[in-house]
Short mmCIF file of C-alpha atoms in Angstrom, two decimals:
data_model
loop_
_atom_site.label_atom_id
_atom_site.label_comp_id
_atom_site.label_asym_id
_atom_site.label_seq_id
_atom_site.Cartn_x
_atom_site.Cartn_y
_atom_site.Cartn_z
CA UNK O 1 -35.34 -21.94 -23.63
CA UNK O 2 -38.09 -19.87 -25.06
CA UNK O 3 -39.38 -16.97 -22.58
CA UNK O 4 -42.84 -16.63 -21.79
CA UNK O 5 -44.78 -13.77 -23.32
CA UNK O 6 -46.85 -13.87 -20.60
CA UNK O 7 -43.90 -12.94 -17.54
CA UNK O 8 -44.94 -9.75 -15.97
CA UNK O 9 -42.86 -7.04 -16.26
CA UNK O 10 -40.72 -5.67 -14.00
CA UNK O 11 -42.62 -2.44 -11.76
CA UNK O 12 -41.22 0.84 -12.35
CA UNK O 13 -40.54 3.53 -9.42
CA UNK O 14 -44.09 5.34 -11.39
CA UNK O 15 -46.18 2.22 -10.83
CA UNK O 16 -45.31 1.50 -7.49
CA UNK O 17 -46.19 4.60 -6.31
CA UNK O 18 -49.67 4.35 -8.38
CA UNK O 19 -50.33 0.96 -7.11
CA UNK O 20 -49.58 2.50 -3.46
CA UNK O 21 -50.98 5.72 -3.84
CA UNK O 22 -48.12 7.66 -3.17
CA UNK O 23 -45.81 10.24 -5.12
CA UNK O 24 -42.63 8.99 -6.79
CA UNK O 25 -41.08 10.80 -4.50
CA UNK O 26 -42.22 9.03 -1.47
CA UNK O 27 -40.88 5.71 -2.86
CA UNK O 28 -37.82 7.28 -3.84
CA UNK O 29 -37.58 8.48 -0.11
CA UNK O 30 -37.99 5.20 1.35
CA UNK O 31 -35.04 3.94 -0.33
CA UNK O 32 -32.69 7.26 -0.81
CA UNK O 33 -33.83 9.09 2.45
CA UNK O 34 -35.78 7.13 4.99
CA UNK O 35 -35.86 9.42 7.88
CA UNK O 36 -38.39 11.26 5.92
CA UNK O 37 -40.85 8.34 6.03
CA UNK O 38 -42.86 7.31 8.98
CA UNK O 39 -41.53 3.19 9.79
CA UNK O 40 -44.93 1.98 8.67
CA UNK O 41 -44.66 3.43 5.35
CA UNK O 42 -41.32 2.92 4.75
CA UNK O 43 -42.35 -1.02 5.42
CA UNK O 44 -45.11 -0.65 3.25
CA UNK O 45 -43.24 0.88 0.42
CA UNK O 46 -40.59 -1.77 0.81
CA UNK O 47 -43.03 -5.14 1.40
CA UNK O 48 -44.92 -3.56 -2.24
CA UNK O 49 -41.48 -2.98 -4.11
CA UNK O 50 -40.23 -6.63 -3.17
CA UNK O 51 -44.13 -8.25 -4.24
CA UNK O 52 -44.04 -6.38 -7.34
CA UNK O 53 -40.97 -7.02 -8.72
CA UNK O 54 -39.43 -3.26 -8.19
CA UNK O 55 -35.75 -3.58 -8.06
CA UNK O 56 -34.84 -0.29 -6.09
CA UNK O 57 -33.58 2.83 -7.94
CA UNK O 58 -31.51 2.40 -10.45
CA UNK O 59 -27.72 3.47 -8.93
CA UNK O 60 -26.19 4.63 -11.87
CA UNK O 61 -29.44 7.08 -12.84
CA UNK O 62 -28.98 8.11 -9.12
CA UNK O 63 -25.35 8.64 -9.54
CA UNK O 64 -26.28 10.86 -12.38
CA UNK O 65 -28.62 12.93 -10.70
CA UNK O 66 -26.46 13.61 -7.37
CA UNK O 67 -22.72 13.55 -9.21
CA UNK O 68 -21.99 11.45 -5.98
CA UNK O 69 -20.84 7.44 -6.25
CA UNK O 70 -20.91 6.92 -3.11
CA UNK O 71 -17.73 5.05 -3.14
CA UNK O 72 -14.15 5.50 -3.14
CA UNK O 73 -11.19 4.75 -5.42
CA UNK O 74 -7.83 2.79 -4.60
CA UNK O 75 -5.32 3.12 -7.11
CA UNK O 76 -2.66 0.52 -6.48
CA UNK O 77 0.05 -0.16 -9.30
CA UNK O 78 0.03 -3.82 -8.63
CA UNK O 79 -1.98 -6.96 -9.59
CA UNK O 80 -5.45 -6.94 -7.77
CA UNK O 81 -4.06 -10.02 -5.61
CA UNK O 82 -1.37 -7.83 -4.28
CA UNK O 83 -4.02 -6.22 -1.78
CA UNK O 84 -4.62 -9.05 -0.28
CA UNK O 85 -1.65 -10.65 -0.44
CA UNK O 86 1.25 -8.20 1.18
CA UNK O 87 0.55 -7.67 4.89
CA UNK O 88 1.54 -4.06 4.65
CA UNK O 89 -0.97 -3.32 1.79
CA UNK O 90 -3.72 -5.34 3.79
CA UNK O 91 -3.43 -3.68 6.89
CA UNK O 92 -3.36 -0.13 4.84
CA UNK O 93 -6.45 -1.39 3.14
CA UNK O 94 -8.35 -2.38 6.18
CA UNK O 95 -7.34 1.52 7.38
CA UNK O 96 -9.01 3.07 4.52
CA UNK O 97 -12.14 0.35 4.75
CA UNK O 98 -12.90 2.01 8.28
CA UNK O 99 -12.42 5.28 7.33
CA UNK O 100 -15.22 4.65 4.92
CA UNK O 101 -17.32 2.43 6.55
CA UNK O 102 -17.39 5.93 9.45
CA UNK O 103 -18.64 8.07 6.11
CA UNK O 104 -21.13 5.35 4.75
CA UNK O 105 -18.45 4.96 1.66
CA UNK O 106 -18.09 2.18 -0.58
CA UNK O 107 -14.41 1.15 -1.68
CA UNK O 108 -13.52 0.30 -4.92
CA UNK O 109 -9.69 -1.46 -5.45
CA UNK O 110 -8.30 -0.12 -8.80
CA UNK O 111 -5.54 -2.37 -9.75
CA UNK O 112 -3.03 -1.67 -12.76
CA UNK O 113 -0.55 -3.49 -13.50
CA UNK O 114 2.52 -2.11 -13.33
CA UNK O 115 4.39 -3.15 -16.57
CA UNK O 116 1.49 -1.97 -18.64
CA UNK O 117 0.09 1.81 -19.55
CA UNK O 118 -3.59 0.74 -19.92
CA UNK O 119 -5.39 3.25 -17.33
CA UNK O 120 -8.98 2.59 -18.97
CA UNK O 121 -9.87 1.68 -15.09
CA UNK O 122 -9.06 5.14 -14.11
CA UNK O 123 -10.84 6.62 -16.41
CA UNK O 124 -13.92 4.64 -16.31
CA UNK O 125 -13.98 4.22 -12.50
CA UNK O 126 -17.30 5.57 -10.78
CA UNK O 127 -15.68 7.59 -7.45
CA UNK O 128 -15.91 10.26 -5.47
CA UNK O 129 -12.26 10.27 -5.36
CA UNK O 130 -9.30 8.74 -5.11
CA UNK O 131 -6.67 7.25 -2.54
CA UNK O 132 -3.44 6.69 -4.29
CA UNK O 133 -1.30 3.98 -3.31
CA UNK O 134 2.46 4.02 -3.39
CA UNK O 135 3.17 4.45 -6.75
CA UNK O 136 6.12 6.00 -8.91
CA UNK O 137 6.42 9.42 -10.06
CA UNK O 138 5.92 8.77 -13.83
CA UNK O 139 3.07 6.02 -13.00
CA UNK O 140 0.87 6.86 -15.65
CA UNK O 141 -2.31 5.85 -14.09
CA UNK O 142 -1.21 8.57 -11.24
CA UNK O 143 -1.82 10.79 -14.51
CA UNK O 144 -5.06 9.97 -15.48
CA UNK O 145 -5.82 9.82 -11.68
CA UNK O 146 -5.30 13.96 -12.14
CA UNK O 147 -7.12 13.98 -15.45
CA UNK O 148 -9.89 13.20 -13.21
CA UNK O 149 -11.90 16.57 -11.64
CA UNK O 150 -12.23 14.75 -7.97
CA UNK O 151 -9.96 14.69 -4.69
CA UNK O 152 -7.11 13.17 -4.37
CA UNK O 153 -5.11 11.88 -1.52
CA UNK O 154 -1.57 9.86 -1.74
CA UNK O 155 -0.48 7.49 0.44
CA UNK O 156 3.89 7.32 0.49
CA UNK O 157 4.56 8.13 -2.98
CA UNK O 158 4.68 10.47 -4.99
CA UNK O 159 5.32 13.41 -2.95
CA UNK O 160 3.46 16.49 -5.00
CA UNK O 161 3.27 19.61 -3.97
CA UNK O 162 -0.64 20.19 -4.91
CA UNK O 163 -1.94 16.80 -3.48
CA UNK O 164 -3.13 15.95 0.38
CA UNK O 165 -0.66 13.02 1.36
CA UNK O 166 -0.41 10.38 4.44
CA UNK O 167 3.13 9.13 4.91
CA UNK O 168 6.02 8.77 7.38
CA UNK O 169 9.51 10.04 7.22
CA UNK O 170 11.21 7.44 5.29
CA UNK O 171 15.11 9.02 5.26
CA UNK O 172 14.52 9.37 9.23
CA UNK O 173 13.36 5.94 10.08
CA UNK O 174 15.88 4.29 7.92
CA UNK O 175 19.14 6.00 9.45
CA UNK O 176 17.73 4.98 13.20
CA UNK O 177 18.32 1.75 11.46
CA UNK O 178 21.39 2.42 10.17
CA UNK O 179 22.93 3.91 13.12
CA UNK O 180 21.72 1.07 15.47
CA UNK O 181 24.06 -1.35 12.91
CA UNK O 182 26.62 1.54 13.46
CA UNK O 183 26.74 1.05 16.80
CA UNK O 184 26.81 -2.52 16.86
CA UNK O 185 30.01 -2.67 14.94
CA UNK O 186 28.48 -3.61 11.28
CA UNK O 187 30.93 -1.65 8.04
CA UNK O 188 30.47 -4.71 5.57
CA UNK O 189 27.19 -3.96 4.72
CA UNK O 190 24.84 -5.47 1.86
CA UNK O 191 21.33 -4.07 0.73
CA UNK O 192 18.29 -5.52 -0.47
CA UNK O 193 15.72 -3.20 -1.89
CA UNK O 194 12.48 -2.93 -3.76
CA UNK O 195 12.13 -2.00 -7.15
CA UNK O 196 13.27 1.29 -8.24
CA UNK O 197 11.53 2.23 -11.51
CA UNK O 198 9.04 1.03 -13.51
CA UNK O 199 11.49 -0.69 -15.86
CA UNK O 200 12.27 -4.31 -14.47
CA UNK O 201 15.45 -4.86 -12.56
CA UNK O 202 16.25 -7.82 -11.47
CA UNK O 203 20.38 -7.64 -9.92
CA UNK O 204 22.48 -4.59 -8.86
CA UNK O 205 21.43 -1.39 -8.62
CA UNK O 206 24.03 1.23 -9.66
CA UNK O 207 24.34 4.51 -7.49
CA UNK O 208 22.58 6.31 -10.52
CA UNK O 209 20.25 4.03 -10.85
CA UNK O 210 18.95 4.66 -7.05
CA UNK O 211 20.22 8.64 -7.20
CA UNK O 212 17.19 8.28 -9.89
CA UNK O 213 14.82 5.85 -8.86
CA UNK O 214 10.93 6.92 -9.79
CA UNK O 215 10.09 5.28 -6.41
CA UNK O 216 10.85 8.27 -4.06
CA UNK O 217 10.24 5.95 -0.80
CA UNK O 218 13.11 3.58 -2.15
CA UNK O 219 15.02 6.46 -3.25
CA UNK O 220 15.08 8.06 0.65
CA UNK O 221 15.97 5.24 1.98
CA UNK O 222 18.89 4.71 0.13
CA UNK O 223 19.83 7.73 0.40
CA UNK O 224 19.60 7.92 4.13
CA UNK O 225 21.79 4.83 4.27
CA UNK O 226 24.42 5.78 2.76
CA UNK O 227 24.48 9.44 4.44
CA UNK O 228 24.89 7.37 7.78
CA UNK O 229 27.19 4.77 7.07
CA UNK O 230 29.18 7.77 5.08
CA UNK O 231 29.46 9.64 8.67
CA UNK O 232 31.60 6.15 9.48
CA UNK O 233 33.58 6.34 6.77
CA UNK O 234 31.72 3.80 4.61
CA UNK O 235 32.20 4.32 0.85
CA UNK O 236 28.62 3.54 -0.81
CA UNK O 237 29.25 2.95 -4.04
CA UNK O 238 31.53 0.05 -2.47
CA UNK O 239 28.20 -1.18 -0.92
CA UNK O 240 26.51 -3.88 -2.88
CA UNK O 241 22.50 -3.13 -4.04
CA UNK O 242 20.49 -5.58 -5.16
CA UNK O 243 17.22 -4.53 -6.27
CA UNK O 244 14.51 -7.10 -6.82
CA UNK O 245 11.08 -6.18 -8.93
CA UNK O 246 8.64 -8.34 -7.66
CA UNK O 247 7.78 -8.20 -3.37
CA UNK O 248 7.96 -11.28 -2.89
CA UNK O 249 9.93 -13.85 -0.31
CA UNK O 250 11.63 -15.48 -2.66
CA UNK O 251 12.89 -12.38 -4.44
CA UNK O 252 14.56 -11.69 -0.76
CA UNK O 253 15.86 -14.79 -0.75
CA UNK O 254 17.68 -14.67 -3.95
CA UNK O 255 18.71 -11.11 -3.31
CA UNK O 256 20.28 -12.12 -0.32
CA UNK O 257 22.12 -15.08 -1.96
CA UNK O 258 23.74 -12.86 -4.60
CA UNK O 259 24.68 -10.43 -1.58
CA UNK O 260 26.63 -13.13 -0.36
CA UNK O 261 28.35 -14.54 -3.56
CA UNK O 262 29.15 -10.82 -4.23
CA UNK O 263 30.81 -9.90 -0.86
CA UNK O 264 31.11 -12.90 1.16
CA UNK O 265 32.26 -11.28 4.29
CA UNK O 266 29.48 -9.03 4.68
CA UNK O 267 27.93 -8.91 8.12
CA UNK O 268 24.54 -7.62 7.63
CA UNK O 269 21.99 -7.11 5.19
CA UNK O 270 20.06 -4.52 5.57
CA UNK O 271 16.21 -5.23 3.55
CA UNK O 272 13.94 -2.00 2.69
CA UNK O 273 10.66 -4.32 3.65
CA UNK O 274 10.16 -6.89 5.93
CA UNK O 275 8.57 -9.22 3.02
CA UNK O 276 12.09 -9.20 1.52
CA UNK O 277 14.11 -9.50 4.87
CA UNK O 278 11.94 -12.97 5.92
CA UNK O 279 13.21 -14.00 2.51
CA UNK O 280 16.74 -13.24 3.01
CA UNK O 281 16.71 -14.86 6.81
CA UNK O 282 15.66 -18.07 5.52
CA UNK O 283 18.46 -18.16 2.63
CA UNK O 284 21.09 -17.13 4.85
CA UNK O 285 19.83 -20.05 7.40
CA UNK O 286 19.42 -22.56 4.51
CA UNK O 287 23.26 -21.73 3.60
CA UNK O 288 24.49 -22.61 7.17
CA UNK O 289 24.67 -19.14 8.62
CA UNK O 290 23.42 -18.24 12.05
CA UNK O 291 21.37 -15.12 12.43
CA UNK O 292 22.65 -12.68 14.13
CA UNK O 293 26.26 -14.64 15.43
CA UNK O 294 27.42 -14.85 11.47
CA UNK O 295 25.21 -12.10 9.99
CA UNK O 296 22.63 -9.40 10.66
CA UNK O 297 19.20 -9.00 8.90
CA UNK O 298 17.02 -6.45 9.08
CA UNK O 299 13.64 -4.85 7.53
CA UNK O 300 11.38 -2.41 7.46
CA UNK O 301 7.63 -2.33 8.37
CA UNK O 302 6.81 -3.80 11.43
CA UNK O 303 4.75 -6.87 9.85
CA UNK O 304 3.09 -9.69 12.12
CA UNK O 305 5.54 -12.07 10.62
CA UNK O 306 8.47 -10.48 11.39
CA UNK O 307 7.19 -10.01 14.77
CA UNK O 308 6.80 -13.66 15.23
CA UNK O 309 10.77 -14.12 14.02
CA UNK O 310 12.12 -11.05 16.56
CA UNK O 311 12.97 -9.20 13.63
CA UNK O 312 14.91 -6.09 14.01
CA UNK O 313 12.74 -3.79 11.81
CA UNK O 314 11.10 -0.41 11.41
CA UNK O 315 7.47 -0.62 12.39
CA UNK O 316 5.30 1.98 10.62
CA UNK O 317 1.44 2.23 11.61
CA UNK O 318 0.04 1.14 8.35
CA UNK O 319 -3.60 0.29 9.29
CA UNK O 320 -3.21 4.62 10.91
CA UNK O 321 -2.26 5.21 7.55
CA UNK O 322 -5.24 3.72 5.50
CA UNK O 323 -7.43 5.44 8.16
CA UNK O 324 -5.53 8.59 7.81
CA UNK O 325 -5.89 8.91 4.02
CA UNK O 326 -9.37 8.00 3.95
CA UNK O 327 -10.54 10.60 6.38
CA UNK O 328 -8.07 12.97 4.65
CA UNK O 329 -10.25 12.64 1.39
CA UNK O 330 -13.60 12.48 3.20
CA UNK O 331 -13.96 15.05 5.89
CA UNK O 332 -14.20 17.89 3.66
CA UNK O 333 -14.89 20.19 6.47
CA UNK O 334 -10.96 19.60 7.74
CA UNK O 335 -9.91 20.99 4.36
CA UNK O 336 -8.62 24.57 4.52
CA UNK O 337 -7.62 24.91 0.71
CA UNK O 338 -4.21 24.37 0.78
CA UNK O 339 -2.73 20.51 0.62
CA UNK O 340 -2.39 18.67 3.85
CA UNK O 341 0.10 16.62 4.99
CA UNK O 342 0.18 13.67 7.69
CA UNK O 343 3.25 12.21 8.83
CA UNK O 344 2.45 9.81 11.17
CA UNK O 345 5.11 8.20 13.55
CA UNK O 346 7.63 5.15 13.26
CA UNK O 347 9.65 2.78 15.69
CA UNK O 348 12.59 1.04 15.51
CA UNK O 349 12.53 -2.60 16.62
CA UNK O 350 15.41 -4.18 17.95
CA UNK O 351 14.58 -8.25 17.75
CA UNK O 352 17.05 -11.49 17.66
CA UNK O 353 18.34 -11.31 14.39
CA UNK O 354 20.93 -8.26 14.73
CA UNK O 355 23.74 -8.05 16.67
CA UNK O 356 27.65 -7.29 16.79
CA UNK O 357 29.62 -8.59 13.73
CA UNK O 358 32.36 -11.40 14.83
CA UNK O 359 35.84 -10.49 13.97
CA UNK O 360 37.53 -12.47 11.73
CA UNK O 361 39.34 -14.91 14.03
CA UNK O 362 35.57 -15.97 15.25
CA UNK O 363 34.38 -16.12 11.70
CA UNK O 364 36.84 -18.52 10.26
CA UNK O 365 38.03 -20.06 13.47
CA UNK O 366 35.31 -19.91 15.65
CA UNK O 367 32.48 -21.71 17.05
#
């Protein structure tokens, strides 16, 4: 189709205000700072602008001007789906969305996938600054996140020294956990985490391997596992790991299958997300196992699902996190120079699915 050389051309800010009467500034006002108008002539700016074609200032010339986007960065090492897939991520990201829907903030989501390097999206990202997500401690988007000469909060992980961060005390949470099982009976013990490192694992997890792991969350609550169940006399490296790379169901399912072909006679597995532990309750069901009379599972997070199943779990406040780093990065005036920290509270859940391990007469020869 051939365009007409007769269209009118789009009005400028300059001939607005000429065909109104009015400085540039006035119209500028009216869409940039409208307190400074009276309501009439905002309305007559406004009824002009739409008649003539004006489109508004242009944002990115604005954003030039000021050095302010207006709008907020979330750096998540996942697929963009992920955000609106995981519970725990969605209820962190509706957090953060009020926290900047209080300071008249735009969000923008920042996905990178996690098996590749490209952080072009970081760099090219128009923000104010940035909420990190949960990501490892050699993520190299994190990097280019501190290329970047704007604020920076993290949510979980890392844990740097120079950088505000929202979290909760993983290593504490855990070994409630840990010493409810203890107290229930439970030695045999099988674990379920999520990934450990940037490099895909899909199957056991070698003490090294989670002495190591880039993923400090995963790494303390490991760690506080096995300094509980070694006050019991549990030898970890004995314990069988399986570490699973995608968050998933289905990844807790199959994790908790090859728990139980490894070590048949364990009597709980204990899952570092809920995600994972619905995953592994459904396996163990589907093999003919009764939750908690033949084996225990547990999680962590506190999801709605797991609610809904009575699953003993750790329930951390994620949406009070989301909320927590969002105001952390905005309210400048809190800021007293030196990096703040928020560790916000957890609760352990005790639901249907743990209890006390049979003994081995009732296991073989029982009901």
């Amino acid at each position: 189709m051939v365009r007409s050389t007769n269209s009118r051309r789009p009005a400028t800010l300059a001939s607005l205000a000429a065909e109104l009467g009015v400085s540039r500034t006035t119209v500028s006002n009216a869409y940039n700072r409208p307190d400074q108008l009276s309501p009439e002539l905002r309305k007559r700016v406004l009824d002009t602008a739409r008649r003539l074609g004006y489109p508004g200032p242009d944002p990115v010339a604005r954003s030039l001007r000021t050095r302010k986007a207006g709008a907020v960065g979330l750096l998540l090492t996942e697929n963009l789906s992920y955000a609106f897939r995981d519970p725990a991520a969605v209820g962190f990201l509706e957090g953060l969305a009020l926290a900047c829907e209080d300071a008249d903030h735009g969000l923008l989501l920042i996905p990178a996938n996690p098996e590749h390097e490209d952080v072009a999206s970081v760099h090219s990202a128009g923000v104010d600054g940035f909420v990190v997500y949960s990501v490892p401690d050699d993520d190299p988007h994190l990097a280019a996140v501190m290329e970047r000469p704007v604020p920076t909060v993290i949510c979980d992980q890392p844990s740097l020294p120079e950088i505000d961060r929202v979290g909760i005390d993983d290593g504490a949470a855990i070994k409630e956990l840990a010493r409810h099982l203890i107290e229930l009976g439970h030695r045999k013990i099988g674990v379920v985490c999520m990934r450990l490192a940037r490099t895909r694992n899909d199957g056991p997890a070698s003490p090294e391997r989670q002495a190591n792991a880039g993923f400090h969350v995963q790494r303390a609550r490991l760690t506080a596992l096995s300094e509980a169940f070694a006050e019991v006399g549990v030898d970890w490296e004995q314990v069988p790991v399986i570490e699973r790379f995608d968050h998933t169901t289905e990844s807790g399912g199959s994790a908790a299958a090859r728990l139980m072909e490894l070590d048949p006679e364990i009597t709980a597995i204990i899952c570092t997300s809920d995600i994972l532990a619905l995953g592994a309750l459904t396996e163990v069901r589907r093999q003919g196992r009764r939750v908690p009379q033949d084996i225990t599972i547990t999680g962590f997070d506190g999801i709605d699902d797991a609610e809904r199943v009575e699953l003993t779990t750790v329930r951390q406040p994620v949406l009070e996190k989301g909320r927590a780093a969002g105001r952390l990065l905005l309210d400048a005036s809190e800021s007293t120079g030196k990096p703040r920290e928020v560790l916000l509270d957890t609760q352990l859940i005790t639901g249907s699915t743990a209890g006390s391990p049979r003994s081995v007469e009732e296991r073989w020869f029982g009901p």
